[in-house]
XYZ file of C-alpha atoms in Angstrom:
581
model
C -20.957 -157.469 -19.999
C -23.505 -155.287 -18.334
C -22.770 -151.620 -18.083
C -23.206 -149.883 -14.810
C -25.641 -146.995 -14.979
C -24.645 -143.905 -13.128
C -27.267 -141.554 -11.827
C -26.629 -137.873 -11.434
C -27.785 -136.344 -8.209
C -29.009 -132.809 -8.299
C -27.285 -130.531 -5.842
C -29.855 -128.449 -4.084
C -29.163 -124.874 -3.110
C -27.972 -124.480 0.486
C -30.691 -123.582 2.936
C -29.861 -120.343 4.686
C -30.452 -120.021 8.396
C -33.326 -117.643 9.240
C -31.947 -114.484 10.840
C -33.212 -111.246 12.335
C -31.517 -107.891 11.789
C -30.116 -106.212 14.880
C -30.074 -102.690 13.463
C -26.596 -102.213 14.947
C -24.418 -100.494 12.351
C -21.903 -102.930 10.856
C -22.913 -105.983 12.905
C -25.498 -107.268 10.439
C -22.864 -107.160 7.700
C -20.410 -109.207 9.758
C -23.016 -111.803 10.749
C -24.404 -112.055 7.240
C -27.871 -110.824 8.130
C -28.129 -110.613 11.906
C -28.659 -113.057 14.779
C -30.218 -116.532 14.469
C -34.010 -116.239 14.475
C -35.790 -118.049 17.280
C -32.497 -119.047 18.941
C -30.465 -117.750 21.904
C -27.375 -115.602 21.407
C -24.837 -115.065 24.188
C -23.174 -111.662 24.558
C -20.240 -111.959 26.963
C -17.508 -109.664 28.184
C -16.002 -107.896 31.161
C -17.705 -105.153 33.104
C -18.041 -101.997 30.983
C -17.628 -103.831 27.685
C -21.059 -102.690 26.452
C -23.157 -105.861 26.906
C -26.270 -104.155 28.294
C -26.207 -101.407 25.660
C -25.751 -104.029 22.941
C -28.792 -105.941 24.176
C -30.860 -102.778 24.592
C -30.126 -101.661 21.021
C -31.221 -105.077 19.785
C -34.560 -104.647 21.550
C -35.092 -100.961 20.678
C -34.169 -101.333 17.003
C -36.449 -104.327 16.740
C -39.370 -102.323 18.103
C -38.668 -99.129 16.143
C -37.303 -100.376 12.813
C -38.616 -103.915 12.316
C -41.951 -103.859 14.179
C -40.867 -106.653 16.502
C -41.867 -105.943 20.130
C -39.394 -107.005 22.783
C -39.080 -107.879 26.461
C -36.049 -106.736 28.436
C -35.572 -108.633 31.709
C -32.946 -107.061 33.951
C -31.540 -108.864 36.986
C -29.320 -105.964 38.137
C -30.633 -102.553 37.040
C -34.139 -101.311 37.676
C -36.390 -100.166 34.841
C -36.025 -96.511 35.865
C -32.234 -96.797 35.801
C -32.220 -98.424 32.374
C -34.554 -95.763 31.007
C -32.326 -92.968 32.295
C -29.127 -94.629 31.085
C -30.203 -95.052 27.453
C -31.905 -91.665 27.176
C -28.506 -90.128 26.284
C -28.527 -92.250 23.109
C -31.886 -90.853 22.041
C -33.937 -93.894 23.121
C -37.251 -93.136 24.822
C -38.182 -96.385 26.533
C -41.293 -94.927 28.163
C -42.715 -94.076 24.747
C -42.094 -97.612 23.495
C -43.652 -99.082 26.627
C -46.736 -96.914 26.163
C -47.023 -98.108 22.557
C -46.808 -101.730 23.786
C -43.685 -102.327 21.745
C -41.452 -102.800 24.769
C -41.724 -104.274 28.242
C -38.962 -103.738 30.786
C -39.104 -106.085 33.786
C -36.744 -106.070 36.746
C -36.375 -109.433 38.506
C -34.705 -109.234 41.896
C -32.685 -112.289 42.897
C -31.795 -112.680 46.585
C -28.846 -114.968 46.986
C -29.641 -115.843 50.607
C -33.016 -117.248 49.569
C -31.556 -119.675 47.046
C -30.891 -123.104 48.500
C -28.737 -125.705 46.857
C -31.330 -128.408 46.548
C -32.353 -130.643 43.687
C -35.709 -128.920 43.693
C -34.226 -125.596 42.454
C -35.785 -124.624 39.145
C -36.740 -121.628 37.007
C -40.469 -122.230 36.790
C -41.243 -118.923 38.426
C -39.134 -117.098 35.845
C -40.817 -119.008 33.022
C -44.275 -117.949 34.223
C -43.266 -114.334 34.611
C -41.396 -114.208 31.315
C -44.188 -115.979 29.474
C -46.730 -113.457 30.692
C -44.490 -110.563 29.548
C -44.055 -112.117 26.094
C -47.769 -112.737 25.655
C -48.769 -109.273 26.867
C -47.139 -107.508 23.897
C -46.670 -110.502 21.557
C -42.932 -110.119 21.809
C -40.567 -111.423 19.150
C -37.342 -110.502 20.957
C -36.204 -111.159 24.520
C -33.164 -110.047 26.519
C -31.947 -111.556 29.806
C -29.381 -109.273 31.457
C -27.289 -110.732 33.103
C -27.704 -114.465 33.476
C -25.127 -114.931 36.259
C -27.567 -113.487 38.779
C -29.928 -116.403 38.195
C -27.318 -118.825 39.476
C -25.313 -116.590 41.783
C -26.097 -118.719 44.827
C -25.493 -122.090 43.216
C -22.298 -124.074 42.979
C -23.689 -127.374 41.740
C -22.632 -127.506 38.115
C -25.081 -130.280 37.280
C -28.055 -128.188 38.429
C -26.783 -125.102 36.628
C -26.250 -127.020 33.388
C -29.664 -128.651 33.586
C -31.466 -125.372 34.284
C -29.545 -123.561 31.568
C -30.526 -126.165 29.002
C -34.127 -126.037 30.196
C -34.139 -122.230 29.949
C -32.743 -122.242 26.443
C -35.133 -124.960 25.277
C -38.081 -123.093 26.759
C -37.081 -119.908 24.925
C -36.694 -121.822 21.644
C -40.142 -123.341 22.089
C -41.629 -119.869 22.440
C -40.101 -118.951 19.046
C -38.476 -115.731 20.293
C -35.036 -114.477 19.365
C -33.077 -114.119 22.590
C -29.975 -112.280 23.729
C -28.456 -113.392 27.009
C -25.641 -111.356 28.496
C -22.947 -112.911 30.641
C -19.848 -111.706 32.447
C -16.447 -113.033 31.488
C -14.941 -115.655 33.781
C -11.404 -116.701 34.661
C -10.133 -118.461 31.563
C -13.676 -118.922 30.234
C -16.060 -116.764 28.248
C -18.554 -116.677 31.135
C -18.380 -117.225 34.871
C -20.070 -120.603 34.731
C -18.279 -121.612 31.557
C -21.448 -123.350 30.373
C -23.512 -120.713 28.601
C -21.299 -120.628 25.530
C -21.855 -124.328 24.909
C -25.651 -124.199 24.885
C -25.917 -120.940 22.912
C -26.301 -121.041 19.144
C -24.354 -117.794 18.685
C -21.665 -116.355 20.949
C -20.337 -112.801 20.604
C -17.423 -111.620 22.709
C -17.027 -107.926 23.612
C -13.639 -106.720 24.759
C -12.540 -103.376 26.161
C -8.760 -103.125 26.314
C -6.377 -100.296 27.210
C -2.867 -100.075 25.741
C -0.551 -97.095 26.258
C -3.423 -95.250 27.957
C -5.524 -95.604 24.771
C -8.765 -97.576 25.027
C -10.046 -99.779 22.230
C -13.213 -101.830 22.014
C -13.246 -105.075 20.009
C -15.973 -107.508 18.979
C -15.473 -111.121 17.948
C -17.974 -113.760 16.894
C -16.774 -116.838 18.755
C -19.282 -119.192 17.169
C -22.390 -119.140 15.013
C -24.124 -122.453 14.446
C -25.405 -123.054 10.943
C -24.052 -119.842 9.428
C -20.929 -118.381 7.929
C -19.626 -115.263 9.660
C -16.636 -113.005 10.061
C -13.998 -114.526 12.326
C -11.684 -111.580 12.932
C -11.730 -109.033 15.717
C -13.752 -105.980 14.752
C -13.419 -102.605 16.457
C -16.633 -101.047 17.690
C -17.444 -97.623 19.022
C -19.878 -96.394 21.658
C -20.856 -92.767 21.135
C -23.966 -90.625 21.357
C -25.529 -92.655 18.543
C -25.020 -95.984 20.264
C -22.882 -98.891 19.067
C -21.187 -98.963 15.665
C -19.103 -101.882 14.427
C -16.429 -101.555 11.746
C -16.889 -104.409 9.243
C -13.720 -103.797 7.189
C -11.171 -106.013 8.896
C -10.557 -108.143 5.810
C -11.467 -107.267 2.244
C -10.591 -108.884 -1.046
C -8.792 -107.160 -3.921
C -11.785 -107.116 -6.260
C -12.641 -103.435 -6.288
C -13.847 -101.677 -9.402
C -11.795 -98.773 -10.719
C -12.572 -95.610 -12.639
C -10.789 -93.966 -15.565
C -12.311 -90.581 -14.750
C -9.801 -87.927 -13.704
C -10.153 -85.281 -10.997
C -8.168 -82.051 -10.869
C -5.712 -81.329 -8.088
C -6.756 -77.681 -8.021
C -3.259 -76.659 -9.178
C -3.137 -76.335 -12.994
C 0.629 -76.716 -13.182
C 0.437 -79.924 -11.135
C -2.303 -81.225 -13.420
C 0.080 -80.668 -16.336
C 2.651 -82.871 -14.633
C -0.039 -85.561 -14.410
C -0.802 -85.633 -18.109
C -2.881 -82.461 -17.916
C -5.843 -84.169 -16.214
C -5.053 -84.834 -12.541
C -5.512 -88.018 -10.492
C -7.825 -90.953 -11.115
C -11.151 -90.789 -9.307
C -11.250 -93.195 -6.381
C -7.459 -93.402 -6.145
C -5.236 -92.913 -3.111
C -2.641 -90.125 -3.071
C 0.230 -89.579 -0.670
C 1.930 -86.183 -0.252
C 5.052 -86.466 1.887
C 7.669 -83.972 2.919
C 9.414 -82.313 5.818
C 7.761 -79.724 8.048
C 6.785 -76.499 6.296
C 6.906 -77.811 2.735
C 3.224 -77.077 2.011
C 1.546 -80.467 2.475
C -1.516 -79.003 4.219
C -1.741 -76.282 1.577
C -1.875 -78.896 -1.183
C -4.479 -80.879 0.753
C -6.613 -77.746 1.200
C -6.378 -76.960 -2.514
C -7.491 -80.501 -3.303
C -10.428 -80.229 -0.885
C -11.409 -76.825 -2.278
C -11.336 -78.140 -5.850
C -13.544 -81.071 -4.820
C -16.111 -78.652 -3.368
C -15.979 -76.560 -6.555
C -16.939 -79.673 -8.518
C -19.985 -80.051 -6.273
C -18.560 -83.077 -4.447
C -18.548 -83.405 -0.666
C -15.218 -83.645 1.110
C -14.353 -84.651 4.682
C -11.138 -83.220 6.096
C -9.717 -85.271 8.993
C -7.188 -83.030 10.743
C -4.889 -84.500 13.391
C -2.681 -81.450 13.905
C -4.634 -78.213 13.423
C -8.123 -77.020 14.281
C -10.596 -76.191 11.479
C -10.485 -72.476 12.326
C -6.705 -72.508 12.171
C -6.660 -74.271 8.800
C -9.246 -71.904 7.285
C -7.392 -68.825 8.579
C -4.037 -70.033 7.263
C -5.421 -70.937 3.852
C -6.752 -67.416 3.330
C -3.129 -66.264 3.162
C -2.664 -68.282 -0.046
C -5.929 -67.126 -1.630
C -8.076 -70.138 -0.623
C -11.303 -69.377 1.251
C -12.743 -72.582 2.700
C -15.451 -70.947 4.823
C -18.137 -70.876 2.064
C -17.524 -74.574 1.458
C -18.078 -75.293 5.147
C -21.229 -73.154 5.301
C -22.661 -74.899 2.233
C -22.067 -78.295 3.817
C -19.707 -79.374 1.027
C -16.657 -79.440 3.326
C -16.858 -81.208 6.696
C -13.992 -80.900 9.160
C -13.265 -83.516 11.821
C -10.359 -82.418 13.977
C -9.020 -84.458 16.896
C -5.769 -85.386 18.538
C -4.601 -88.899 17.687
C -4.619 -89.778 21.390
C -8.426 -89.372 21.478
C -8.848 -92.957 20.212
C -6.858 -95.998 19.286
C -6.088 -96.646 15.639
C -9.073 -98.934 15.188
C -11.378 -96.378 16.743
C -10.090 -93.682 14.389
C -10.809 -96.062 11.519
C -14.326 -96.591 12.839
C -14.936 -92.841 13.171
C -13.828 -92.359 9.558
C -16.087 -95.225 8.475
C -19.109 -93.778 10.310
C -18.633 -90.289 8.888
C -18.263 -91.644 5.363
C -21.467 -93.634 5.731
C -23.245 -90.580 7.142
C -22.100 -87.841 4.750
C -21.250 -89.947 1.646
C -18.296 -87.820 0.447
C -16.421 -88.206 -2.827
C -13.108 -87.021 -1.370
C -11.474 -87.318 2.051
C -8.267 -85.823 3.454
C -6.147 -87.277 6.281
C -3.636 -84.690 7.491
C -1.151 -85.979 8.613
C -1.249 -89.751 8.997
C 2.171 -89.874 10.639
C 0.688 -88.342 13.815
C -1.267 -91.562 14.276
C 1.988 -93.390 14.998
C 1.732 -91.928 18.517
C -1.166 -94.310 19.254
C 0.276 -97.386 17.554
C 3.295 -98.848 15.852
C 4.165 -98.302 12.208
C 3.014 -101.823 11.366
C -0.312 -101.250 13.145
C -0.774 -97.958 11.332
C -0.030 -99.636 8.017
C -2.575 -102.351 8.764
C -5.193 -99.740 9.591
C -4.476 -97.718 6.444
C -4.543 -100.831 4.244
C -8.085 -101.546 5.387
C -9.035 -97.902 4.956
C -7.651 -97.760 1.399
C -9.450 -100.987 0.462
C -12.718 -99.663 1.862
C -12.359 -96.319 0.053
C -11.544 -98.024 -3.238
C -14.665 -100.128 -2.879
C -16.702 -96.967 -2.288
C -14.918 -95.090 -5.148
C -13.775 -92.311 -2.787
C -10.616 -90.364 -3.585
C -8.322 -90.010 -0.560
C -5.302 -87.767 -0.051
C -2.874 -88.514 2.790
C -0.182 -86.178 4.019
C 2.847 -87.600 5.778
C 5.681 -85.912 7.635
C 9.174 -87.177 6.845
C 12.036 -86.647 9.238
C 14.890 -87.067 6.764
C 16.014 -85.727 3.433
C 16.871 -88.998 1.754
C 14.152 -89.795 -0.753
C 14.816 -93.521 -0.613
C 14.126 -93.549 3.118
C 10.853 -91.644 3.035
C 8.688 -94.597 3.990
C 7.837 -93.698 7.589
C 4.138 -93.619 6.761
C 4.295 -97.278 5.684
C 1.838 -96.924 2.787
C 4.019 -95.543 0.006
C 3.836 -98.871 -1.816
C 0.059 -99.099 -1.388
C -1.059 -95.717 -2.719
C -1.724 -95.046 -6.391
C 0.185 -91.750 -6.537
C 3.026 -90.406 -4.410
C 4.175 -86.789 -4.454
C 7.221 -85.647 -2.544
C 8.075 -82.083 -1.544
C 11.622 -81.524 -0.354
C 13.704 -78.566 0.730
C 16.275 -77.158 -1.692
C 18.886 -75.024 0.078
C 21.053 -72.930 -2.222
C 22.619 -69.496 -2.193
C 21.523 -68.864 1.398
C 17.859 -69.613 0.646
C 15.395 -72.373 1.478
C 13.059 -73.256 -1.382
C 10.822 -76.198 -2.193
C 11.047 -78.765 -4.959
C 8.206 -81.128 -5.913
C 8.387 -84.242 -7.983
C 6.157 -87.242 -8.633
C 7.598 -90.428 -7.193
C 4.939 -92.539 -8.890
C 1.497 -92.291 -10.435
C 0.046 -95.614 -11.491
C -1.708 -95.957 -14.812
C -0.967 -92.521 -16.247
C 1.725 -90.561 -18.004
C 3.471 -88.181 -15.612
C 6.458 -85.879 -15.526
C 9.784 -87.044 -14.124
C 11.082 -83.510 -13.616
C 11.588 -81.589 -10.409
C 9.504 -78.419 -10.250
C 9.973 -75.567 -7.847
C 6.956 -75.399 -5.544
C 6.093 -71.757 -4.925
C 3.663 -70.706 -2.156
C 2.592 -67.059 -2.373
C -0.379 -64.856 -1.534
C -1.660 -65.655 -5.038
C -1.773 -69.377 -4.319
C 0.266 -72.456 -5.205
C 2.256 -72.773 -8.385
C 4.828 -75.127 -9.863
C 7.465 -73.365 -11.959
C 10.176 -74.677 -14.230
C 13.546 -75.096 -12.583
C 16.764 -73.961 -14.265
C 20.014 -75.835 -14.482
C 23.034 -73.696 -13.788
C 26.729 -74.468 -13.479
C 26.199 -75.530 -9.847
C 22.997 -77.541 -10.354
C 19.326 -76.688 -10.035
C 18.558 -72.998 -9.575
C 15.620 -71.968 -7.387
C 14.361 -68.833 -5.697
C 16.352 -65.657 -6.258
C 19.022 -67.604 -8.178
C 16.343 -68.734 -10.616
C 14.968 -65.198 -10.878
C 18.492 -63.812 -11.482
C 18.979 -66.431 -14.161
C 15.644 -65.467 -15.687
C 16.658 -61.767 -15.627
C 19.956 -62.644 -17.265
C 18.122 -64.605 -19.934
C 15.727 -61.688 -20.392
C 18.705 -59.326 -20.788
C 20.305 -61.638 -23.331
C 17.018 -61.814 -25.179
C 16.776 -58.008 -25.203
C 20.338 -57.673 -26.535
C 19.653 -60.299 -29.162
C 16.481 -58.504 -30.130
C 18.382 -55.205 -30.364
C 21.154 -56.820 -32.433
C 18.599 -58.412 -34.703
C 16.903 -55.018 -35.067
C 20.171 -53.391 -36.137
C 20.766 -56.133 -38.652
C 17.244 -55.761 -39.970
C 17.715 -52.010 -40.370
C 21.098 -52.481 -42.078
C 19.540 -54.984 -44.440
C 16.759 -52.494 -45.164
C 19.300 -49.765 -45.968
C 21.310 -52.108 -48.193
C 18.115 -53.073 -49.928
C 17.238 -49.436 -50.550
C 20.740 -48.765 -51.899
C 20.597 -51.736 -54.213
C 17.144 -50.741 -55.398
C 18.466 -47.221 -56.122
C 21.398 -48.626 -58.028
C 19.106 -50.908 -59.938
C 16.922 -47.885 -60.767
C 19.916 -45.955 -62.039
C 21.073 -48.858 -64.149
C 17.553 -49.254 -65.512
C 17.506 -45.527 -66.426
C 20.884 -45.832 -68.136
C 19.663 -48.922 -69.944
C 16.549 -47.092 -71.091
C 18.689 -44.166 -72.324
C 21.037 -46.455 -74.219
C 18.095 -48.331 -75.603
C 16.464 -45.126 -76.707
C 19.692 -43.958 -78.347
C 20.082 -47.214 -80.149
C 16.486 -47.023 -81.318
C 17.114 -43.483 -82.547
C 20.090 -44.545 -84.630
C 18.133 -47.454 -85.976
C 15.233 -45.204 -87.018
C 17.597 -42.700 -88.624
C 19.193 -45.465 -90.683
C 15.768 -46.675 -91.752
C 14.730 -43.149 -92.667
C 17.915 -42.656 -94.697
C 17.274 -45.900 -96.529
C 13.739 -44.743 -97.376
C 14.942 -41.348 -98.576
C 17.662 -42.931 -100.758
C 15.163 -45.298 -102.230
C 12.766 -42.475 -103.079
C 15.559 -40.377 -104.563
C 16.748 -43.263 -106.662
C 13.287 -43.797 -108.048
C 13.020 -40.086 -108.949
C 16.365 -40.076 -110.727
C 15.419 -43.148 -112.698
C 12.149 -41.559 -113.783
C 13.881 -38.346 -114.885
C 16.334 -40.217 -117.019
C 13.504 -41.932 -118.825
C 11.893 -38.548 -119.617
C 8.962 -39.090 -117.482
C 7.106 -36.564 -115.500
C 8.120 -35.860 -112.131
C 6.054 -34.967 -109.173
C 7.699 -31.550 -109.156
C 5.235 -30.253 -111.877
C 7.805 -29.372 -114.636
C 6.260 -28.537 -118.160
C 6.336 -30.937 -121.154
C 7.600 -30.137 -124.785
C 5.018 -29.337 -127.537
C 5.230 -31.220 -130.890
């Protein structure tokens, strides 16, 4: 039986579509490298959506950053008007024209001169456009806006045929093209045809909800390339267009085990003596007047002391007001601002929509590259969106900051005193650490108590500490348990005084006992001395008697020997004479 031979086919690496960078902040990241090279891209949207500015930035950035000259063909605005309009963004079109990196051409279309005949074509435009491309060897072309080319036509067959011919002609020239088009009724463009013959379609939207404007960008299609499919907020400011590419991020961020101080030594002790993890997210919640801004300012000041930049986003107070108020608790933020280590960005939440606030934060982080940011308070942002929208915005912000290893501290205002209900900010489950400051009313006083609701990945205290704000700064002190519960403020101080009094009395009583013991010791030592003297006397007396007895024995012995000698007629030691014979 013959065996069937199987052949393995080698899988070749996917061929990536050639692209050109736009230079528009965030857009190249969403598109995976820019717009399709040598192909037409349609930019569509309503009036005021930013189509012309988008196209102009594509041309200007190409000439200035990527050495790709461009041709801008305008069917509505004259060259002088375009030059004046983009000068506010810092673009000098006249300088680029003089350097032969840019050519701006205004083509006037008169509707009354266009006849609906089968002989209508765009040959005249091709000749004019071809000359402009060849004159500066352009690599990029913009047609703004395409509706004016067909404004006098209603024959869809002619429009479709001419559109296809225009797009094929541009592809043959090998230039990367942006064509702008106005949004139609129920279609992306007025003709409803341009989106089908374009290789890439980008939709710009400018919407207003609750008197708050928001700009959104969406890539409708991109032939031959993967791309982001969500709606992305974009901002038009004095630097041009910026797109926020953080609509969806995966949970694959790296983490750090390095710790950063809170600026409050006693709070660091509650966090294992080291503070928070670097790159973590911290939430400080509490009712009005509990010191949330003070804690945030301490954290920002400590970051500057470490030589790390910090951006403080204030939604309630002006920078001058914050710096003045912090001086009252012995924190001077002015040197940090002058050194460029602390950057304030203060605005009312109603200045932008939530997505625009997120984009502003993103732009400032990319510009200043801080290690710490403060958002004070995030609950004010609810005025420009719902709680769910705010949570969605903060989720994306936290993911982005974790990816960039930036430590963020949020403050949130709570409108109740029940700890279990303090979730108005909507991110308590998302942050890495959550501190709560609550009012403690006792004995006719209002004091503050701080405790750590959670702190992921580290040992932390479960005790309530009294949070004291004074002209010396912030401090967490031990609370005391009395018969009626936790003692704070003057009750705590009275309890401390009482304990100090008890300690003094105990010390005095111990001193008396020590002195009594010393006296007793002296008395016993005196008695022992007397007994020792008596013992020595008795001992001496006994020794005396013993020596006398010994002496008597010696004398008796000597006397006995003398008597014995005398009886035997011997001489004695007394020298008596002997008898002569």
